[in-house]
PDB file of C-alpha atoms in Angstrom:
ATOM      1  CA  MET Y 135     -67.878   7.650  39.796  1.00  0.00           C
ATOM      2  CA  LEU Y 136     -65.242   8.838  37.374  1.00  0.00           C
ATOM      3  CA  VAL Y 137     -66.300  11.176  34.582  1.00  0.00           C
ATOM      4  CA  LEU Y 138     -63.800  12.126  31.887  1.00  0.00           C
ATOM      5  CA  ALA Y 139     -63.950  12.897  28.159  1.00  0.00           C
ATOM      6  CA  GLY Y 140     -67.496  14.205  28.530  1.00  0.00           C
ATOM      7  CA  GLY Y 141     -70.983  12.877  28.415  1.00  0.00           C
ATOM      8  CA  ILE Y 142     -73.398  10.589  30.145  1.00  0.00           C
ATOM      9  CA  ALA Y 143     -72.374   6.990  30.551  1.00  0.00           C
ATOM     10  CA  SER Y 144     -73.799   4.609  27.999  1.00  0.00           C
ATOM     11  CA  PRO Y 145     -74.458   0.917  28.696  1.00  0.00           C
ATOM     12  CA  PRO Y 146     -71.204  -1.041  28.942  1.00  0.00           C
ATOM     13  CA  ALA Y 147     -69.929  -2.370  25.653  1.00  0.00           C
ATOM     14  CA  GLN Y 148     -68.253  -5.757  25.474  1.00  0.00           C
ATOM     15  CA  ALA Y 149     -64.537  -5.619  24.685  1.00  0.00           C
ATOM     16  CA  ASP Y 150     -63.456  -7.187  21.395  1.00  0.00           C
ATOM     17  CA  GLN Y 151     -61.195 -10.210  21.692  1.00  0.00           C
ATOM     18  CA  THR Y 152     -58.101 -10.601  19.530  1.00  0.00           C
ATOM     19  CA  ARG Y 153     -56.174 -13.891  19.662  1.00  0.00           C
ATOM     20  CA  ILE Y 154     -52.474 -13.015  19.870  1.00  0.00           C
ATOM     21  CA  GLY Y 155     -51.110 -16.558  19.920  1.00  0.00           C
ATOM     22  CA  ALA Y 156     -51.070 -19.983  21.537  1.00  0.00           C
ATOM     23  CA  VAL Y 157     -48.542 -22.479  22.862  1.00  0.00           C
ATOM     24  CA  SER Y 158     -49.259 -26.207  22.723  1.00  0.00           C
ATOM     25  CA  THR Y 159     -48.713 -27.804  26.149  1.00  0.00           C
ATOM     26  CA  THR Y 160     -50.006 -31.395  25.941  1.00  0.00           C
ATOM     27  CA  PHE Y 161     -50.171 -33.671  22.908  1.00  0.00           C
ATOM     28  CA  ARG Y 162     -53.591 -35.217  22.267  1.00  0.00           C
ATOM     29  CA  LEU Y 163     -53.910 -38.154  19.856  1.00  0.00           C
ATOM     30  CA  LEU Y 164     -57.499 -37.206  18.993  1.00  0.00           C
ATOM     31  CA  GLY Y 165     -58.602 -33.601  18.688  1.00  0.00           C
ATOM     32  CA  ARG Y 166     -56.510 -30.508  19.223  1.00  0.00           C
ATOM     33  CA  ASN Y 167     -53.740 -30.345  21.825  1.00  0.00           C
ATOM     34  CA  ASP Y 168     -54.123 -28.642  25.199  1.00  0.00           C
ATOM     35  CA  GLN Y 169     -52.762 -25.134  24.946  1.00  0.00           C
ATOM     36  CA  ILE Y 170     -52.151 -21.836  26.653  1.00  0.00           C
ATOM     37  CA  VAL Y 171     -53.629 -18.976  24.673  1.00  0.00           C
ATOM     38  CA  VAL Y 172     -53.001 -15.240  24.880  1.00  0.00           C
ATOM     39  CA  ASP Y 173     -55.847 -12.888  23.968  1.00  0.00           C
ATOM     40  CA  ARG Y 174     -55.992  -9.103  23.852  1.00  0.00           C
ATOM     41  CA  TYR Y 175     -59.003  -7.109  24.979  1.00  0.00           C
ATOM     42  CA  ASP Y 176     -59.227  -3.351  24.475  1.00  0.00           C
ATOM     43  CA  ASP Y 177     -61.254  -1.649  27.207  1.00  0.00           C
ATOM     44  CA  PRO Y 178     -64.337  -0.289  25.402  1.00  0.00           C
ATOM     45  CA  ARG Y 179     -64.690   2.672  27.790  1.00  0.00           C
ATOM     46  CA  VAL Y 180     -61.030   3.572  28.242  1.00  0.00           C
ATOM     47  CA  GLU Y 181     -59.266   4.373  24.991  1.00  0.00           C
ATOM     48  CA  GLY Y 182     -55.565   3.548  25.103  1.00  0.00           C
ATOM     49  CA  VAL Y 183     -55.801   0.600  27.541  1.00  0.00           C
ATOM     50  CA  SER Y 184     -55.357  -3.014  26.391  1.00  0.00           C
ATOM     51  CA  CYS Y 185     -55.468  -6.129  28.542  1.00  0.00           C
ATOM     52  CA  TYR Y 186     -53.570  -9.288  27.679  1.00  0.00           C
ATOM     53  CA  MET Y 187     -54.886 -12.463  29.276  1.00  0.00           C
ATOM     54  CA  SER Y 188     -53.362 -15.931  29.165  1.00  0.00           C
ATOM     55  CA  HIS Y 189     -55.403 -18.990  30.039  1.00  0.00           C
ATOM     56  CA  ALA Y 190     -55.464 -22.723  29.427  1.00  0.00           C
ATOM     57  CA  GLU Y 191     -57.722 -24.360  26.870  1.00  0.00           C
ATOM     58  CA  THR Y 192     -58.413 -28.077  27.129  1.00  0.00           C
ATOM     59  CA  GLY Y 193     -57.955 -30.048  23.931  1.00  0.00           C
ATOM     60  CA  GLY Y 194     -58.878 -33.575  22.956  1.00  0.00           C
ATOM     61  CA  VAL Y 195     -62.192 -34.546  21.448  1.00  0.00           C
ATOM     62  CA  ARG Y 196     -64.260 -32.830  24.153  1.00  0.00           C
ATOM     63  CA  GLY Y 197     -62.202 -29.648  23.905  1.00  0.00           C
ATOM     64  CA  SER Y 198     -62.429 -29.604  20.114  1.00  0.00           C
ATOM     65  CA  LEU Y 199     -66.225 -29.872  20.362  1.00  0.00           C
ATOM     66  CA  GLY Y 200     -66.429 -27.169  23.039  1.00  0.00           C
ATOM     67  CA  LEU Y 201     -67.638 -29.587  25.722  1.00  0.00           C
ATOM     68  CA  ALA Y 202     -64.553 -29.607  27.986  1.00  0.00           C
ATOM     69  CA  THR Y 203     -64.181 -27.417  31.061  1.00  0.00           C
ATOM     70  CA  ASP Y 204     -61.031 -25.316  30.913  1.00  0.00           C
ATOM     71  CA  PRO Y 205     -58.958 -24.925  34.107  1.00  0.00           C
ATOM     72  CA  SER Y 206     -59.604 -21.816  36.232  1.00  0.00           C
ATOM     73  CA  ARG Y 207     -56.048 -20.560  36.006  1.00  0.00           C
ATOM     74  CA  PHE Y 208     -55.170 -17.375  34.194  1.00  0.00           C
ATOM     75  CA  SER Y 209     -52.981 -14.321  34.207  1.00  0.00           C
ATOM     76  CA  ILE Y 210     -53.677 -10.752  33.127  1.00  0.00           C
ATOM     77  CA  ALA Y 211     -51.536  -7.733  32.271  1.00  0.00           C
ATOM     78  CA  CYS Y 212     -53.170  -4.458  31.248  1.00  0.00           C
ATOM     79  CA  ARG Y 213     -51.078  -1.665  29.824  1.00  0.00           C
ATOM     80  CA  SER Y 214     -51.479   1.844  28.579  1.00  0.00           C
ATOM     81  CA  THR Y 215     -51.031   1.570  24.815  1.00  0.00           C
ATOM     82  CA  GLY Y 216     -51.510   5.305  24.402  1.00  0.00           C
ATOM     83  CA  HIS Y 217     -52.696   8.139  26.610  1.00  0.00           C
ATOM     84  CA  PRO Y 218     -55.670   6.690  28.579  1.00  0.00           C
ATOM     85  CA  VAL Y 219     -58.892   8.563  27.792  1.00  0.00           C
ATOM     86  CA  VAL Y 220     -62.022   7.606  29.722  1.00  0.00           C
ATOM     87  CA  HIS Y 221     -65.227   7.938  27.702  1.00  0.00           C
ATOM     88  CA  GLY Y 222     -68.336   8.573  29.749  1.00  0.00           C
ATOM     89  CA  GLU Y 223     -68.835   7.763  33.383  1.00  0.00           C
ATOM     90  CA  LEU Y 224     -67.086   4.806  34.994  1.00  0.00           C
ATOM     91  CA  PRO Y 225     -68.821   3.034  37.868  1.00  0.00           C
ATOM     92  CA  PRO Y 226     -66.667   1.912  40.818  1.00  0.00           C
ATOM     93  CA  SER Y 227     -66.869  -1.677  39.503  1.00  0.00           C
ATOM     94  CA  GLU Y 228     -67.843  -2.978  36.050  1.00  0.00           C
ATOM     95  CA  VAL Y 229     -67.430  -6.243  34.126  1.00  0.00           C
ATOM     96  CA  VAL Y 230     -65.388  -5.233  31.092  1.00  0.00           C
ATOM     97  CA  PHE Y 231     -65.468  -8.585  29.311  1.00  0.00           C
ATOM     98  CA  ASP Y 232     -66.225 -12.232  29.871  1.00  0.00           C
ATOM     99  CA  GLU Y 233     -65.566 -15.446  28.033  1.00  0.00           C
ATOM    100  CA  ARG Y 234     -67.261 -18.810  28.379  1.00  0.00           C
ATOM    101  CA  SER Y 235     -64.712 -21.469  29.357  1.00  0.00           C
ATOM    102  CA  SER Y 236     -67.168 -24.349  29.520  1.00  0.00           C
ATOM    103  CA  PHE Y 237     -70.188 -25.131  27.360  1.00  0.00           C
ATOM    104  CA  PHE Y 238     -72.574 -24.936  30.330  1.00  0.00           C
ATOM    105  CA  PHE Y 239     -70.890 -23.999  33.557  1.00  0.00           C
ATOM    106  CA  LYS Y 240     -67.986 -21.582  33.719  1.00  0.00           C
ATOM    107  CA  VAL Y 241     -67.316 -17.997  32.641  1.00  0.00           C
ATOM    108  CA  ILE Y 242     -64.014 -16.102  32.932  1.00  0.00           C
ATOM    109  CA  ARG Y 243     -64.650 -12.443  33.728  1.00  0.00           C
ATOM    110  CA  VAL Y 244     -62.541  -9.316  33.900  1.00  0.00           C
ATOM    111  CA  THR Y 245     -63.856  -6.614  36.203  1.00  0.00           C
ATOM    112  CA  ARG Y 246     -62.558  -3.050  36.133  1.00  0.00           C
ATOM    113  CA  LEU Y 247     -62.292  -1.294  39.497  1.00  0.00           C
ATOM    114  CA  TYR Y 248     -61.397   2.345  39.981  1.00  0.00           C
ATOM    115  CA  ASP Y 249     -59.172   3.653  42.791  1.00  0.00           C
ATOM    116  CA  ALA Y 250     -60.288   7.306  42.810  1.00  0.00           C
ATOM    117  CA  GLN Y 251     -57.765   8.356  45.453  1.00  0.00           C
ATOM    118  CA  LYS Y 252     -54.761   7.242  43.360  1.00  0.00           C
ATOM    119  CA  ARG Y 253     -56.462   7.609  39.929  1.00  0.00           C
ATOM    120  CA  VAL Y 254     -55.659   4.026  38.985  1.00  0.00           C
ATOM    121  CA  LEU Y 255     -57.724   1.524  37.024  1.00  0.00           C
ATOM    122  CA  LEU Y 256     -57.531  -2.026  38.360  1.00  0.00           C
ATOM    123  CA  TYR Y 257     -58.453  -5.062  36.279  1.00  0.00           C
ATOM    124  CA  LEU Y 258     -59.328  -8.289  38.116  1.00  0.00           C
ATOM    125  CA  VAL Y 259     -59.721 -11.596  36.245  1.00  0.00           C
ATOM    126  CA  TRP Y 260     -61.755 -14.339  37.944  1.00  0.00           C
ATOM    127  CA  SER Y 261     -64.101 -17.156  37.053  1.00  0.00           C
ATOM    128  CA  THR Y 262     -67.592 -18.102  38.054  1.00  0.00           C
ATOM    129  CA  LYS Y 263     -69.665 -21.233  37.700  1.00  0.00           C
ATOM    130  CA  ALA Y 264     -73.154 -20.672  36.309  1.00  0.00           C
ATOM    131  CA  MET Y 265     -74.744 -23.377  38.447  1.00  0.00           C
ATOM    132  CA  THR Y 266     -73.350 -22.113  41.768  1.00  0.00           C
ATOM    133  CA  THR Y 267     -73.153 -18.806  43.593  1.00  0.00           C
ATOM    134  CA  GLY Y 268     -69.436 -19.128  44.325  1.00  0.00           C
ATOM    135  CA  GLY Y 269     -66.575 -18.079  42.131  1.00  0.00           C
ATOM    136  CA  SER Y 270     -63.132 -19.535  41.724  1.00  0.00           C
ATOM    137  CA  PRO Y 271     -60.403 -18.773  44.259  1.00  0.00           C
ATOM    138  CA  TYR Y 272     -58.026 -18.287  41.337  1.00  0.00           C
ATOM    139  CA  ASN Y 273     -57.663 -14.653  40.306  1.00  0.00           C
ATOM    140  CA  SER Y 274     -55.146 -12.182  38.983  1.00  0.00           C
ATOM    141  CA  ILE Y 275     -54.983  -8.393  39.128  1.00  0.00           C
ATOM    142  CA  THR Y 276     -53.206  -5.638  37.230  1.00  0.00           C
ATOM    143  CA  ALA Y 277     -53.206  -1.826  37.497  1.00  0.00           C
ATOM    144  CA  VAL Y 278     -53.072   1.020  34.964  1.00  0.00           C
ATOM    145  CA  PRO Y 279     -52.451   4.573  36.244  1.00  0.00           C
ATOM    146  CA  LEU Y 280     -54.484   7.277  34.505  1.00  0.00           C
ATOM    147  CA  ASP Y 281     -51.817   9.894  35.181  1.00  0.00           C
ATOM    148  CA  ALA Y 282     -48.604   8.211  34.059  1.00  0.00           C
ATOM    149  CA  PRO Y 283     -45.447  10.167  34.919  1.00  0.00           C
TER     150      PRO Y 283
END
């Protein structure tokens, strides 16, 4: 485990989501259009690291009511937005944030991994279905070095 910036690790806090913007991709006569959205999540345990995730949101009547299942395709880019400072103890793997992408079935998750040998934080975005044990084969990964040159 990684311990920096002092102290015993507290329970993981959920990252706050900030909607950066959206691009309409498909016109829908009823309800909102399909779109690609970009959200920012600041890692609650690593000050100075922000993750930007793009993903599709289904529109139409079902999408407007929150009943549509969004596609399991996404991209992530995490960057150092200041000097990274780790607060507490980081486990080798931890879910940093998740977002429901279907009313009942699917959750998009971002897991932080730590490469102790290279001192690099890795962020992996993936999805899971609540009614099954398997996840989606779609995933994306990004890396943030703790010791930037």
